[in-house]
Each structure stands twice: as structure tokens, then as C-alpha cells.
Amino acid sequence: METKPEPDQNLILRAITIADLPTIVKIYKQQKNATTKLKSPDMPLTDQFGLPFFVAERDSKIIAYSYVMLTSGNNYNLNAAIDSTLSGNSIVGYLIKESEIFFKQQCQKGMFKNLNTTTQRLINWLNNTYQ
């Protein structure tokens, strides 16, 4: 599924692929380093990484991604992270809005009933693959 927002016709949203994961990890670590003031690019991923499922591309380059995290009581929280060299509240907002639509549809189909286990497996795999 690809969608284009009205204000920026060069922006495309699509589902992630395995090939996108190194870029997603890079964006996550940029954001984490900026918010925690850590300078270690080798820090392992944690539960805060969540489960990514959409990316935003501009000119064939991933600039942001959305992800879901479980909160207490088996609720979820949708978030988005953007490349630290960009500013884009409108991109993040649009990405979260479209992700919410997709995520609710998939929840109705039961696709994310094992969200915590799936997230943990992805994080473990990424930590062993990209460290």
C-alpha cells in the first residue's frame, strides 16, 4: 500500500520491508541519542524501539517510520520517528494518522495479538544482526 499526502507529493508511505531495517535502526538511534544525550551508536535496542510497520520516503529515501508499542493493560501507543536532519511535525502527524487506520484494521483481523512477543523477537534479532 502506498499513499501520498496532499501537501507533499514527493512523500510516499508504505509498509516496511526487511531491507528498511538498517535505516530504521539508524533513525531510532539518532533520535534516542538526541533525547538521552548518549553518544554511543552501539547501544542495544530496547522495548522502546517498538514494532515498526510504515515508512515515509521522499525521493526514494526513508525519512521517517511509524511503530507501535504496548502499554499497560494491553493497550497500544502509535509513534513515529523522523530522521534527525529533518524537521517535520506534519510528516510525523500524517504518518501516525495513516498508521492508526492500518493498525486498527489489522487488529480487527487479529494480526497483532502477539505484539509483545513479536516486538521482543524483532529486537533480539536486530541486536544480534546489527551490533
PDB file of N, CA and C in Angstrom, residues 36-78:
ATOM      1  N   THR A  36      18.519  11.404  24.841  1.00  0.00           N
ATOM      2  CA  THR A  36      19.176  10.943  26.069  1.00  0.00           C
ATOM      3  C   THR A  36      20.592  11.481  26.216  1.00  0.00           C
ATOM      4  N   LYS A  37      21.066  12.174  25.207  1.00  0.00           N
ATOM      5  CA  LYS A  37      22.418  12.741  25.202  1.00  0.00           C
ATOM      6  C   LYS A  37      23.501  11.667  25.251  1.00  0.00           C
ATOM      7  N   LEU A  38      23.161  10.455  24.827  1.00  0.00           N
ATOM      8  CA  LEU A  38      24.149   9.388  24.748  1.00  0.00           C
ATOM      9  C   LEU A  38      24.908   9.523  23.437  1.00  0.00           C
ATOM     10  N   LYS A  39      26.157   9.185  23.458  1.00  0.00           N
ATOM     11  CA  LYS A  39      26.965   9.291  22.241  1.00  0.00           C
ATOM     12  C   LYS A  39      27.364   7.930  21.684  1.00  0.00           C
ATOM     13  N   SER A  40      26.780   6.865  22.219  1.00  0.00           N
ATOM     14  CA  SER A  40      27.159   5.531  21.791  1.00  0.00           C
ATOM     15  C   SER A  40      26.246   5.024  20.681  1.00  0.00           C
ATOM     16  N   PRO A  41      26.759   4.911  19.464  1.00  0.00           N
ATOM     17  CA  PRO A  41      25.937   4.378  18.378  1.00  0.00           C
ATOM     18  C   PRO A  41      25.718   2.870  18.500  1.00  0.00           C
ATOM     19  N   ASP A  42      26.455   2.212  19.411  1.00  0.00           N
ATOM     20  CA  ASP A  42      26.366   0.764  19.551  1.00  0.00           C
ATOM     21  C   ASP A  42      25.402   0.313  20.633  1.00  0.00           C
ATOM     22  N   MET A  43      24.616   1.234  21.181  1.00  0.00           N
ATOM     23  CA  MET A  43      23.697   0.840  22.244  1.00  0.00           C
ATOM     24  C   MET A  43      22.682  -0.166  21.706  1.00  0.00           C
ATOM     25  N   PRO A  44      22.337  -1.166  22.529  1.00  0.00           N
ATOM     26  CA  PRO A  44      21.352  -2.142  22.064  1.00  0.00           C
ATOM     27  C   PRO A  44      19.954  -1.536  22.016  1.00  0.00           C
ATOM     28  N   LEU A  45      19.126  -2.113  21.181  1.00  0.00           N
ATOM     29  CA  LEU A  45      17.738  -1.690  21.108  1.00  0.00           C
ATOM     30  C   LEU A  45      16.988  -2.209  22.326  1.00  0.00           C
ATOM     31  N   THR A  46      15.972  -1.475  22.740  1.00  0.00           N
ATOM     32  CA  THR A  46      15.154  -1.866  23.891  1.00  0.00           C
ATOM     33  C   THR A  46      13.692  -1.945  23.460  1.00  0.00           C
ATOM     34  N   ASP A  47      12.810  -2.225  24.425  1.00  0.00           N
ATOM     35  CA  ASP A  47      11.375  -2.269  24.148  1.00  0.00           C
ATOM     36  C   ASP A  47      10.872  -0.956  23.574  1.00  0.00           C
ATOM     37  N   GLN A  48      11.567   0.137  23.844  1.00  0.00           N
ATOM     38  CA  GLN A  48      11.164   1.443  23.328  1.00  0.00           C
ATOM     39  C   GLN A  48      11.268   1.516  21.808  1.00  0.00           C
ATOM     40  N   PHE A  49      11.956   0.575  21.201  1.00  0.00           N
ATOM     41  CA  PHE A  49      12.046   0.521  19.740  1.00  0.00           C
ATOM     42  C   PHE A  49      10.679   0.216  19.138  1.00  0.00           C
ATOM     43  N   GLY A  50       9.895  -0.602  19.828  1.00  0.00           N
ATOM     44  CA  GLY A  50       8.567  -0.942  19.345  1.00  0.00           C
ATOM     45  C   GLY A  50       8.607  -1.845  18.131  1.00  0.00           C
ATOM     46  N   LEU A  51       7.484  -1.904  17.437  1.00  0.00           N
ATOM     47  CA  LEU A  51       7.368  -2.705  16.223  1.00  0.00           C
ATOM     48  C   LEU A  51       7.073  -1.770  15.055  1.00  0.00           C
ATOM     49  N   PRO A  52       8.087  -1.488  14.226  1.00  0.00           N
ATOM     50  CA  PRO A  52       7.864  -0.592  13.080  1.00  0.00           C
ATOM     51  C   PRO A  52       7.004  -1.262  12.023  1.00  0.00           C
ATOM     52  N   PHE A  53       6.179  -0.444  11.334  1.00  0.00           N
ATOM     53  CA  PHE A  53       5.396  -1.044  10.262  1.00  0.00           C
ATOM     54  C   PHE A  53       5.161  -0.153   9.059  1.00  0.00           C
ATOM     55  N   PHE A  54       5.349   1.136   9.132  1.00  0.00           N
ATOM     56  CA  PHE A  54       5.253   2.012   7.965  1.00  0.00           C
ATOM     57  C   PHE A  54       6.517   2.856   7.861  1.00  0.00           C
ATOM     58  N   VAL A  55       6.921   3.181   6.652  1.00  0.00           N
ATOM     59  CA  VAL A  55       7.989   4.152   6.441  1.00  0.00           C
ATOM     60  C   VAL A  55       7.458   5.277   5.567  1.00  0.00           C
ATOM     61  N   ALA A  56       8.061   6.442   5.739  1.00  0.00           N
ATOM     62  CA  ALA A  56       7.803   7.579   4.865  1.00  0.00           C
ATOM     63  C   ALA A  56       9.054   7.776   4.035  1.00  0.00           C
ATOM     64  N   GLU A  57       8.886   7.823   2.727  1.00  0.00           N
ATOM     65  CA  GLU A  57      10.006   8.025   1.800  1.00  0.00           C
ATOM     66  C   GLU A  57       9.819   9.337   1.065  1.00  0.00           C
ATOM     67  N   ARG A  58      10.921  10.008   0.867  1.00  0.00           N
ATOM     68  CA  ARG A  58      10.938  11.175  -0.014  1.00  0.00           C
ATOM     69  C   ARG A  58      12.095  10.953  -0.980  1.00  0.00           C
ATOM     70  N   ASP A  59      11.801  11.030  -2.253  1.00  0.00           N
ATOM     71  CA  ASP A  59      12.811  10.811  -3.296  1.00  0.00           C
ATOM     72  C   ASP A  59      13.557   9.494  -3.077  1.00  0.00           C
ATOM     73  N   SER A  60      12.795   8.433  -2.791  1.00  0.00           N
ATOM     74  CA  SER A  60      13.307   7.066  -2.589  1.00  0.00           C
ATOM     75  C   SER A  60      14.216   6.920  -1.375  1.00  0.00           C
ATOM     76  N   LYS A  61      14.182   7.859  -0.447  1.00  0.00           N
ATOM     77  CA  LYS A  61      14.980   7.781   0.771  1.00  0.00           C
ATOM     78  C   LYS A  61      14.038   7.756   1.973  1.00  0.00           C
ATOM     79  N   ILE A  62      14.248   6.789   2.867  1.00  0.00           N
ATOM     80  CA  ILE A  62      13.430   6.700   4.078  1.00  0.00           C
ATOM     81  C   ILE A  62      13.785   7.868   4.985  1.00  0.00           C
ATOM     82  N   ILE A  63      12.763   8.641   5.356  1.00  0.00           N
ATOM     83  CA  ILE A  63      13.000   9.793   6.219  1.00  0.00           C
ATOM     84  C   ILE A  63      12.296   9.667   7.575  1.00  0.00           C
ATOM     85  N   ALA A  64      11.364   8.722   7.684  1.00  0.00           N
ATOM     86  CA  ALA A  64      10.645   8.531   8.943  1.00  0.00           C
ATOM     87  C   ALA A  64      10.009   7.149   8.935  1.00  0.00           C
ATOM     88  N   TYR A  65       9.614   6.706  10.123  1.00  0.00           N
ATOM     89  CA  TYR A  65       8.883   5.450  10.223  1.00  0.00           C
ATOM     90  C   TYR A  65       7.920   5.525  11.395  1.00  0.00           C
ATOM     91  N   SER A  66       6.881   4.711  11.337  1.00  0.00           N
ATOM     92  CA  SER A  66       5.939   4.616  12.447  1.00  0.00           C
ATOM     93  C   SER A  66       6.128   3.261  13.116  1.00  0.00           C
ATOM     94  N   TYR A  67       5.759   3.226  14.389  1.00  0.00           N
ATOM     95  CA  TYR A  67       5.882   1.990  15.147  1.00  0.00           C
ATOM     96  C   TYR A  67       4.819   1.957  16.225  1.00  0.00           C
ATOM     97  N   VAL A  68       4.564   0.764  16.720  1.00  0.00           N
ATOM     98  CA  VAL A  68       3.576   0.565  17.775  1.00  0.00           C
ATOM     99  C   VAL A  68       4.282  -0.044  18.981  1.00  0.00           C
ATOM    100  N   MET A  69       3.838   0.381  20.156  1.00  0.00           N
ATOM    101  CA  MET A  69       4.367  -0.162  21.417  1.00  0.00           C
ATOM    102  C   MET A  69       3.193  -0.523  22.314  1.00  0.00           C
ATOM    103  N   LEU A  70       3.327  -1.639  23.029  1.00  0.00           N
ATOM    104  CA  LEU A  70       2.321  -1.998  24.015  1.00  0.00           C
ATOM    105  C   LEU A  70       2.509  -1.136  25.252  1.00  0.00           C
ATOM    106  N   THR A  71       1.405  -0.738  25.846  1.00  0.00           N
ATOM    107  CA  THR A  71       1.448  -0.023  27.116  1.00  0.00           C
ATOM    108  C   THR A  71       0.767  -0.907  28.153  1.00  0.00           C
ATOM    109  N   SER A  72       0.607  -0.410  29.346  1.00  0.00           N
ATOM    110  CA  SER A  72      -0.021  -1.212  30.387  1.00  0.00           C
ATOM    111  C   SER A  72      -1.457  -1.573  30.002  1.00  0.00           C
ATOM    112  N   GLY A  73      -1.888  -2.713  30.463  1.00  0.00           N
ATOM    113  CA  GLY A  73      -3.247  -3.151  30.193  1.00  0.00           C
ATOM    114  C   GLY A  73      -3.489  -3.582  28.757  1.00  0.00           C
ATOM    115  N   ASN A  74      -2.452  -4.006  28.056  1.00  0.00           N
ATOM    116  CA  ASN A  74      -2.548  -4.451  26.657  1.00  0.00           C
ATOM    117  C   ASN A  74      -3.110  -3.393  25.718  1.00  0.00           C
ATOM    118  N   ASN A  75      -2.923  -2.140  26.054  1.00  0.00           N
ATOM    119  CA  ASN A  75      -3.236  -1.052  25.139  1.00  0.00           C
ATOM    120  C   ASN A  75      -2.001  -0.805  24.291  1.00  0.00           C
ATOM    121  N   TYR A  76      -2.156  -0.012  23.267  1.00  0.00           N
ATOM    122  CA  TYR A  76      -1.011   0.277  22.416  1.00  0.00           C
ATOM    123  C   TYR A  76      -0.874   1.777  22.214  1.00  0.00           C
ATOM    124  N   ASN A  77       0.323   2.164  21.823  1.00  0.00           N
ATOM    125  CA  ASN A  77       0.626   3.555  21.537  1.00  0.00           C
ATOM    126  C   ASN A  77       1.344   3.609  20.196  1.00  0.00           C
ATOM    127  N   LEU A  78       0.834   4.413  19.273  1.00  0.00           N
ATOM    128  CA  LEU A  78       1.483   4.595  17.981  1.00  0.00           C
ATOM    129  C   LEU A  78       2.377   5.822  18.041  1.00  0.00           C
TER     130      LEU A  78
END
